[in-house]
């Protein structure tokens, strides 16, 4: 089969890496890809929202399946566009991807179907939002409704911070149209868990759980990022909690989407928090997580293409899905300054010195034969071992072998599992 993956980050590198092991794939393309993906797939200079160019390329190249990985093209309807042209595509249609594309939609769905989530109010005008906010106390969480590259959420520790976040979103419109509505939400405390599932309408098959680290600095300090590191499994979280999340949150959400006439087909990502009052939903994403994918797919022992095809054929319930017992830890190496402004084009050295980790490129490019930085998150180094301790050691040892000016990373990835 001839397969085209849409996207350009570390997640897409991990997906392409996993698909590249499939004996059924004769040719892999990635649009637009990055400096690391180029070693495994033919990268084509078409970007994620160039729908006409993507479908024309898919027709010309007789592509059998287009795998749409990122949130933006899913929310904007790339799967619908491809299907309308008779091209097979993997991922939810726009009417289901809205579970990520609109936090207001997601919160109303969960409320309607009594699925556990943080208490909230939503607003589409600044004055009433501000008036409501002033009746609340900090800490409190302010969220832009739409997609904001993982940066639309402020966990405000003071009311000043909360009011500033609300003003940024609704008055100064720093997230553009994504901030036309806001969700003001109860602050929850507890361990977080990313629980991703393959979903084919009402069949839900959980992937192995993982945990992300959103804030940019050690000990969860500093502003939120797209994710600074992940690990899987979560040895400190009981299997019964994962089952509770499946039964009370993930399965009911898939069923609710079917009941709403918006069946979800693809990867459904539940961002969960394990509160003293049970598991609650923080967010849903309509796609693989980044960098969760960089620890999940290395543990997958089944051909990923078979799972994608089973979802598209409606046979996910019968599809075998095997996971290894290994642990995986992914540490993100970011550009100096990220998540604020950062330079690009810094030469990266030492990639050839890496010993036994998987290096997934997130923001790199090739300039005159040299790999250079080209994004905020630059690389994800995934160590694999018999347990979290060994996987961590391997990831950090290999990270030390890689250099670029001002490289930044957290030193405490996966420590929550070891405390
Ligand atoms: P999101 O973009 O919705 O994943 O939110 C980013 C991060 O903000 C999450 O990973 C949490 O760490 C934090 N967060 C979001 N909502 C809440 C909440 N209601 N209570 C506490 N933390 C939250
Ligand atoms: N790692 C968080 C996300 O993919 O949204």
Coordinates of C-alpha atoms and ligand atoms in Angstrom, one line a residue:
X1 CA 0.0 0.0 0.0
X2 CA 1.0 3.6 -0.6
X3 CA 0.4 5.8 2.5
X4 CA 0.6 9.5 3.1
X5 CA 1.0 10.9 6.6
X6 CA 0.0 14.6 7.1
X7 CA 2.0 16.6 9.7
X8 CA 5.5 17.7 10.7
X9 CA 6.2 17.1 14.4
X10 CA 7.6 14.5 16.7
X11 CA 4.3 12.7 16.8
X12 CA 4.3 12.4 13.0
X13 CA 7.9 11.1 13.1
X14 CA 6.8 8.4 15.6
X15 CA 3.8 7.5 13.4
X16 CA 5.9 7.3 10.3
X17 CA 8.5 5.2 12.2
X18 CA 5.9 2.8 13.3
X19 CA 4.3 2.6 9.9
X20 CA 7.7 2.1 8.3
X21 CA 7.8 -1.3 10.0
X22 CA 4.7 -2.5 8.2
X23 CA 5.4 -5.1 5.5
X24 CA 2.2 -4.0 3.8
X25 CA 3.5 -0.5 3.0
X26 CA 5.4 -0.2 -0.3
X27 CA 5.8 3.6 -0.2
X28 CA 5.5 6.2 2.6
X29 CA 5.1 9.9 2.1
X30 CA 4.8 12.7 4.6
X31 CA 3.5 16.2 4.0
X32 CA 5.3 18.3 4.9
X33 CA 7.4 16.2 7.3
X34 CA 10.7 17.3 8.9
X35 CA 14.4 16.7 8.9
X36 CA 14.1 13.4 10.7
X37 CA 11.0 12.0 8.9
X38 CA 13.0 12.5 5.7
X39 CA 15.0 9.5 6.6
X40 CA 12.0 7.2 6.6
X41 CA 9.5 8.7 4.2
X42 CA 9.5 10.9 1.1
X43 CA 8.7 14.4 2.4
X44 CA 6.5 16.5 0.1
X45 CA 6.4 20.3 0.4
X46 CA 2.6 20.6 0.9
X47 CA 1.3 22.0 4.2
X48 CA -1.4 20.6 6.5
X49 CA -4.2 23.1 5.4
X50 CA -3.5 22.9 1.6
X51 CA -6.5 20.6 1.1
X52 CA -6.6 20.8 -2.7
X53 CA -2.9 20.2 -3.1
X54 CA -3.1 17.2 -0.7
X55 CA -6.0 15.5 -2.6
X56 CA -4.4 16.2 -6.0
X57 CA -1.1 14.7 -4.8
X58 CA -3.0 11.7 -3.3
X59 CA -4.7 11.1 -6.6
X60 CA -1.6 11.5 -8.7
X61 CA 0.4 9.2 -6.5
X62 CA -2.4 6.6 -6.1
X63 CA -2.3 6.9 -2.3
X64 CA -4.3 4.1 -0.6
X65 CA -4.6 5.8 2.8
X66 CA -4.0 9.4 4.0
X67 CA -3.4 9.5 7.8
X68 CA -4.2 12.9 9.2
X69 CA -2.3 13.4 12.4
X70 CA -2.6 17.0 13.6
X71 CA -5.6 18.9 15.1
X72 CA -5.9 21.8 12.7
X73 CA -6.6 19.9 9.4
X74 CA -8.9 17.5 11.3
X75 CA -10.9 20.3 12.8
X76 CA -11.0 22.1 9.4
X77 CA -12.4 18.9 7.7
X78 CA -9.5 17.4 5.7
X79 CA -10.9 13.9 6.2
X80 CA -14.3 15.0 4.8
X81 CA -12.5 16.7 1.9
X82 CA -10.5 13.5 1.0
X83 CA -13.5 11.2 1.4
X84 CA -15.6 13.5 -0.9
X85 CA -12.9 12.9 -3.5
X86 CA -13.0 9.2 -3.0
X87 CA -9.6 9.0 -1.2
X88 CA -9.4 6.8 1.9
X89 CA -8.4 8.8 5.0
X90 CA -7.7 7.9 8.6
X91 CA -9.0 10.3 11.3
X92 CA -12.3 11.8 12.6
X93 CA -14.5 13.9 10.3
X94 CA -14.9 17.6 11.3
X95 CA -18.2 16.9 13.0
X96 CA -16.4 14.6 15.4
X97 CA -13.0 16.4 15.6
X98 CA -15.0 19.3 17.2
X99 CA -14.6 17.5 20.5
X100 CA -11.1 19.0 20.4
X101 CA -11.8 22.0 18.3
X102 CA -14.3 23.5 20.7
X103 CA -14.0 23.3 24.4
X104 CA -17.5 24.7 24.8
X105 CA -18.8 21.8 22.6
X106 CA -16.8 19.3 24.7
X107 CA -18.0 20.6 28.0
X108 CA -21.7 20.7 26.9
X109 CA -21.4 17.1 25.6
X110 CA -20.0 15.9 28.9
X111 CA -22.6 17.8 30.9
X112 CA -25.4 16.4 28.8
X113 CA -24.2 12.8 29.2
X114 CA -23.1 13.2 32.9
X115 CA -19.5 12.4 32.1
X116 CA -17.2 13.5 34.9
X117 CA -15.4 16.8 34.3
X118 CA -14.4 20.0 36.1
X119 CA -17.4 22.4 36.9
X120 CA -17.4 25.3 34.5
X121 CA -19.3 28.2 32.8
X122 CA -18.8 29.3 29.3
X123 CA -19.1 32.8 27.8
X124 CA -19.0 34.5 24.4
X125 CA -18.6 38.1 25.6
X126 CA -16.0 39.7 27.8
X127 CA -18.2 41.7 30.2
X128 CA -20.3 38.8 31.5
X129 CA -17.2 36.6 31.7
X130 CA -15.4 39.1 33.8
X131 CA -18.4 39.6 36.0
X132 CA -18.6 35.9 36.6
X133 CA -14.9 35.6 37.1
X134 CA -15.1 38.2 39.9
X135 CA -17.5 36.0 41.8
X136 CA -14.9 33.2 41.9
X137 CA -11.7 32.6 43.8
X138 CA -8.2 31.5 42.6
X139 CA -6.8 29.1 41.7
X140 CA -9.0 29.0 38.6
X141 CA -8.6 27.9 35.0
X142 CA -9.3 30.1 31.9
X143 CA -9.5 28.4 28.5
X144 CA -9.8 29.7 25.0
X145 CA -12.6 27.8 23.2
X146 CA -10.7 26.9 20.1
X147 CA -7.3 25.4 19.1
X148 CA -4.3 27.3 20.4
X149 CA -1.3 25.0 20.0
X150 CA -1.6 23.9 23.6
X151 CA -1.2 27.4 24.9
X152 CA -4.8 28.5 25.3
X153 CA -5.1 27.3 28.9
X154 CA -4.1 29.4 31.9
X155 CA -4.1 27.8 35.4
X156 CA -4.3 31.1 37.3
X157 CA -2.9 31.1 40.8
X158 CA -4.2 34.7 41.5
X159 CA -7.2 36.6 40.4
X160 CA -4.9 39.2 38.7
X161 CA -3.5 36.4 36.5
X162 CA -7.0 35.1 35.7
X163 CA -8.2 38.5 34.7
X164 CA -5.1 39.1 32.5
X165 CA -5.7 35.7 30.8
X166 CA -9.3 36.5 30.1
X167 CA -8.3 39.9 28.7
X168 CA -5.6 38.3 26.5
X169 CA -8.2 35.9 25.1
X170 CA -11.3 38.0 24.7
X171 CA -10.1 41.6 24.4
X172 CA -6.6 41.4 22.9
X173 CA -7.5 38.2 21.0
X174 CA -4.0 36.7 21.2
X175 CA -5.5 33.4 20.0
X176 CA -7.6 35.1 17.2
X177 CA -11.0 33.4 16.6
X178 CA -10.1 30.6 19.0
X179 CA -10.8 33.1 21.8
X180 CA -14.3 34.2 20.7
X181 CA -15.6 32.1 23.6
X182 CA -14.0 31.1 26.9
X183 CA -14.5 28.4 29.4
X184 CA -13.9 29.3 33.1
X185 CA -13.3 26.2 35.0
X186 CA -12.9 24.8 38.5
X187 CA -9.2 24.1 39.4
X188 CA -8.7 20.4 40.0
X189 CA -5.7 18.7 41.7
X190 CA -4.3 15.3 41.2
X191 CA -2.0 13.2 39.0
X192 CA -2.7 13.6 35.3
X193 CA -3.0 10.8 32.8
X194 CA -3.2 10.8 29.1
X195 CA -5.5 7.9 28.0
X196 CA -5.5 7.4 24.3
X197 CA -7.8 5.0 22.5
X198 CA -8.4 3.6 19.1
X199 CA -12.1 4.3 18.4
X200 CA -14.4 3.0 15.7
X201 CA -17.8 4.5 16.5
X202 CA -18.7 2.6 19.7
X203 CA -15.8 0.2 19.8
X204 CA -13.1 1.6 22.1
X205 CA -9.7 -0.1 22.5
X206 CA -7.4 1.7 25.0
X207 CA -3.7 2.3 24.3
X208 CA -1.2 2.0 27.2
X209 CA -1.6 5.0 29.6
X210 CA 1.0 7.7 29.6
X211 CA 1.7 11.0 31.4
X212 CA 2.8 14.3 29.9
X213 CA 4.7 17.3 31.5
X214 CA 3.1 20.5 30.2
X215 CA 5.0 23.3 32.1
X216 CA 8.3 24.3 30.6
X217 CA 10.5 24.0 33.8
X218 CA 11.3 21.3 36.4
X219 CA 8.7 20.8 39.2
X220 CA 6.0 21.9 36.9
X221 CA 7.1 25.6 37.0
X222 CA 6.7 28.2 34.2
X223 CA 4.2 28.5 31.4
X224 CA 2.5 25.6 29.7
X225 CA 4.0 24.2 26.5
X226 CA 2.8 21.6 24.0
X227 CA 4.5 19.0 26.3
X228 CA 8.1 18.6 27.6
X229 CA 8.2 14.9 28.1
X230 CA 6.2 11.7 28.6
X231 CA 6.5 8.2 30.0
X232 CA 4.6 4.9 29.9
X233 CA 3.5 2.8 31.7
X234 CA 2.4 4.6 34.9
X235 CA 3.5 2.2 37.6
X236 CA 2.0 4.4 40.4
X237 CA -1.5 4.4 38.9
X238 CA -3.6 1.4 39.5
X239 CA -5.2 -0.6 36.7
X240 CA -8.6 -0.1 38.4
X241 CA -8.3 3.6 37.8
X242 CA -7.7 3.0 34.1
X243 CA -10.8 0.8 34.1
X244 CA -12.8 3.5 35.8
X245 CA -11.7 6.0 33.2
X246 CA -12.7 3.6 30.4
X247 CA -16.1 2.9 31.9
X248 CA -17.0 6.4 33.2
X249 CA -15.4 8.6 30.6
X250 CA -13.9 7.2 27.4
X251 CA -16.6 4.6 26.5
X252 CA -19.5 6.9 27.4
X253 CA -18.0 9.7 25.4
X254 CA -17.6 7.5 22.3
X255 CA -21.2 6.4 22.8
X256 CA -22.4 10.0 23.2
X257 CA -20.7 11.0 19.9
X258 CA -22.6 8.2 18.2
X259 CA -25.9 9.3 19.9
X260 CA -25.3 12.8 18.7
X261 CA -24.9 11.6 15.1
X262 CA -21.1 12.4 15.2
X263 CA -19.5 9.0 15.4
X264 CA -15.8 9.3 16.2
X265 CA -13.4 7.2 14.1
X266 CA -9.8 7.6 14.8
X267 CA -7.7 8.2 17.9
X268 CA -9.5 9.7 20.8
X269 CA -7.3 11.2 23.5
X270 CA -8.7 11.8 27.0
X271 CA -6.7 14.2 29.2
X272 CA -7.6 13.1 32.7
X273 CA -6.9 14.1 36.3
X274 CA -7.1 11.7 39.2
X275 CA -8.9 13.8 41.8
X276 CA -9.8 12.7 45.4
X277 CA -13.3 12.5 44.0
X278 CA -12.5 10.2 41.2
X279 CA -11.2 10.5 37.6
X280 CA -12.3 13.7 35.8
X281 CA -11.9 14.9 32.2
X282 CA -9.7 17.9 31.5
X283 CA -9.8 17.7 27.7
X284 CA -10.4 15.6 24.7
X285 CA -8.2 15.6 21.7
X286 CA -9.2 14.1 18.3
X287 CA -5.7 12.7 17.5
X288 CA -2.6 11.2 18.9
X289 CA -0.8 13.2 21.6
X290 CA 2.5 14.9 21.1
X291 CA 4.8 13.7 22.9
X292 CA 2.6 10.8 24.2
X293 CA 2.9 9.1 20.8
X294 CA 6.7 9.0 21.2
X295 CA 6.3 6.6 24.2
X296 CA 3.1 4.8 23.2
X297 CA 4.0 3.6 19.7
X298 CA 7.4 2.2 20.7
X299 CA 5.4 -0.2 23.0
X300 CA 3.0 -1.3 20.2
X301 CA 3.7 -4.7 18.9
X302 CA 1.0 -4.8 16.3
X303 CA 1.2 -3.4 12.8
X304 CA -0.2 0.1 13.2
X305 CA -1.5 0.1 9.6
X306 CA -3.7 -3.0 10.5
X307 CA -5.3 -1.0 13.3
X308 CA -5.9 2.0 11.1
X309 CA -7.5 -0.2 8.4
X310 CA -9.6 -2.1 11.1
X311 CA -11.0 1.3 12.3
X312 CA -11.9 2.3 8.7
X313 CA -13.4 -1.1 8.0
X314 CA -15.4 -1.1 11.3
X315 CA -13.7 -4.2 12.5
X316 CA -11.7 -2.8 15.4
X317 CA -13.5 -5.1 17.9
X318 CA -11.8 -8.1 16.3
X319 CA -8.4 -6.6 15.7
X320 CA -5.6 -8.0 17.9
X321 CA -3.6 -5.3 19.6
X322 CA -0.5 -6.2 21.6
X323 CA 1.7 -4.1 23.8
X324 CA 5.2 -4.8 25.1
X325 CA 6.0 -4.8 28.9
X326 CA 8.9 -2.3 28.3
X327 CA 8.9 1.1 29.8
X328 CA 9.5 4.2 27.6
X329 CA 10.5 7.7 28.6
X330 CA 10.6 10.6 26.1
X331 CA 12.5 13.8 27.0
X332 CA 11.8 16.8 24.8
X333 CA 14.7 19.1 23.8
X334 CA 13.4 22.6 23.1
X335 CA 14.8 25.8 21.6
X336 CA 16.1 28.5 23.9
X337 CA 13.1 30.7 24.8
X338 CA 10.4 28.3 24.0
X339 CA 7.3 28.6 24.6
X340 CA 7.9 32.3 23.9
X341 CA 10.0 33.5 20.8
X342 CA 13.0 31.3 19.9
X343 CA 15.7 31.3 17.2
X344 CA 15.7 28.9 14.3
X345 CA 18.5 27.4 12.2
X346 CA 20.8 26.4 15.0
X347 CA 23.1 23.5 13.9
X348 CA 22.4 20.2 15.8
X349 CA 25.4 17.9 16.4
X350 CA 25.9 14.5 18.0
X351 CA 22.8 12.8 16.4
X352 CA 25.2 10.1 15.1
X353 CA 26.5 9.5 18.6
X354 CA 23.1 8.4 20.0
X355 CA 23.4 4.8 21.3
X356 CA 20.1 3.1 22.1
X357 CA 17.3 5.7 22.2
X358 CA 14.9 6.5 19.5
X359 CA 15.3 10.2 18.4
X360 CA 12.1 11.7 17.1
X361 CA 12.5 15.0 15.3
X362 CA 9.9 17.6 16.3
X363 CA 11.2 20.9 14.8
X364 CA 14.2 20.3 12.6
X365 CA 15.0 21.0 9.0
X366 CA 17.9 20.1 6.7
X367 CA 20.0 23.1 5.5
X368 CA 22.9 22.3 3.2
X369 CA 23.0 18.8 4.4
X370 CA 23.1 19.9 8.1
X371 CA 20.3 19.2 10.5
X372 CA 19.2 22.5 12.2
X373 CA 16.6 23.6 14.6
X374 CA 13.3 24.7 13.1
X375 CA 10.7 24.8 15.9
X376 CA 10.1 25.3 19.6
X377 CA 10.2 21.6 20.4
X378 CA 13.2 20.3 18.5
X379 CA 13.7 16.7 19.4
X380 CA 12.2 14.0 21.5
X381 CA 14.6 11.4 22.9
X382 CA 12.8 8.1 23.8
X383 CA 14.7 5.7 26.0
X384 CA 13.3 2.1 26.2
X385 CA 14.1 -0.2 29.2
X386 CA 12.8 -2.9 31.4
X387 CA 11.5 -0.2 33.8
X388 CA 11.1 3.6 34.1
X389 CA 14.5 3.9 35.8
X390 CA 16.3 2.2 33.0
X391 CA 14.3 4.0 30.2
X392 CA 15.0 7.4 31.9
X393 CA 18.7 6.7 32.2
X394 CA 19.0 5.8 28.5
X395 CA 17.0 8.8 27.3
X396 CA 19.1 11.3 29.4
X397 CA 22.4 9.6 28.5
X398 CA 21.6 10.0 24.8
X399 CA 20.3 13.5 25.3
X400 CA 23.8 14.5 26.6
X401 CA 25.3 13.3 23.3
X402 CA 23.2 15.8 21.3
X403 CA 24.0 19.6 21.1
X404 CA 22.8 22.9 19.9
X405 CA 23.2 26.4 21.3
X406 CA 20.9 27.0 24.3
X407 CA 19.2 23.5 24.2
X408 CA 16.6 23.4 27.0
X409 CA 15.0 20.3 28.6
X410 CA 13.4 19.3 31.9
X411 CA 15.6 17.1 34.1
X412 CA 12.6 15.5 36.0
X413 CA 10.7 13.7 33.3
X414 CA 9.0 10.6 34.8
X415 CA 10.1 11.4 38.4
X416 CA 6.5 11.3 39.5
X417 CA 6.5 7.6 38.9
X418 CA 9.5 7.1 41.1
X419 CA 8.5 9.1 44.2
Ligands
LIG1 P1 -5.3 21.5 28.2 O1 -4.7 22.3 27.1 O2 -6.8 21.5 28.3 O3 -4.7 20.1 28.2 O4 -4.7 22.1 29.5 C1 -3.3 22.2 29.7 C2 -3.0 21.8 31.1 O5 -3.6 22.7 32.1 C3 -3.4 20.5 31.6 O6 -2.6 19.4 31.2 C4 -3.5 20.6 33.1 O7 -2.2 20.5 33.6 C5 -3.9 22.0 33.3 N1 -5.4 22.1 33.5 C6 -6.4 22.2 32.5 N2 -7.6 22.2 33.1 C7 -7.4 22.1 34.5 C8 -8.2 22.1 35.6 N3 -9.5 22.2 35.5 N4 -7.6 22.0 36.8 C9 -6.3 22.0 37.0 N5 -5.4 22.0 35.9 C10 -6.0 22.1 34.7
LIG2 N1 0.7 16.3 24.8 C1 -0.5 17.0 24.8 C2 -1.2 17.0 23.5 O1 -0.8 16.4 22.5 O2 -2.2 17.7 23.4

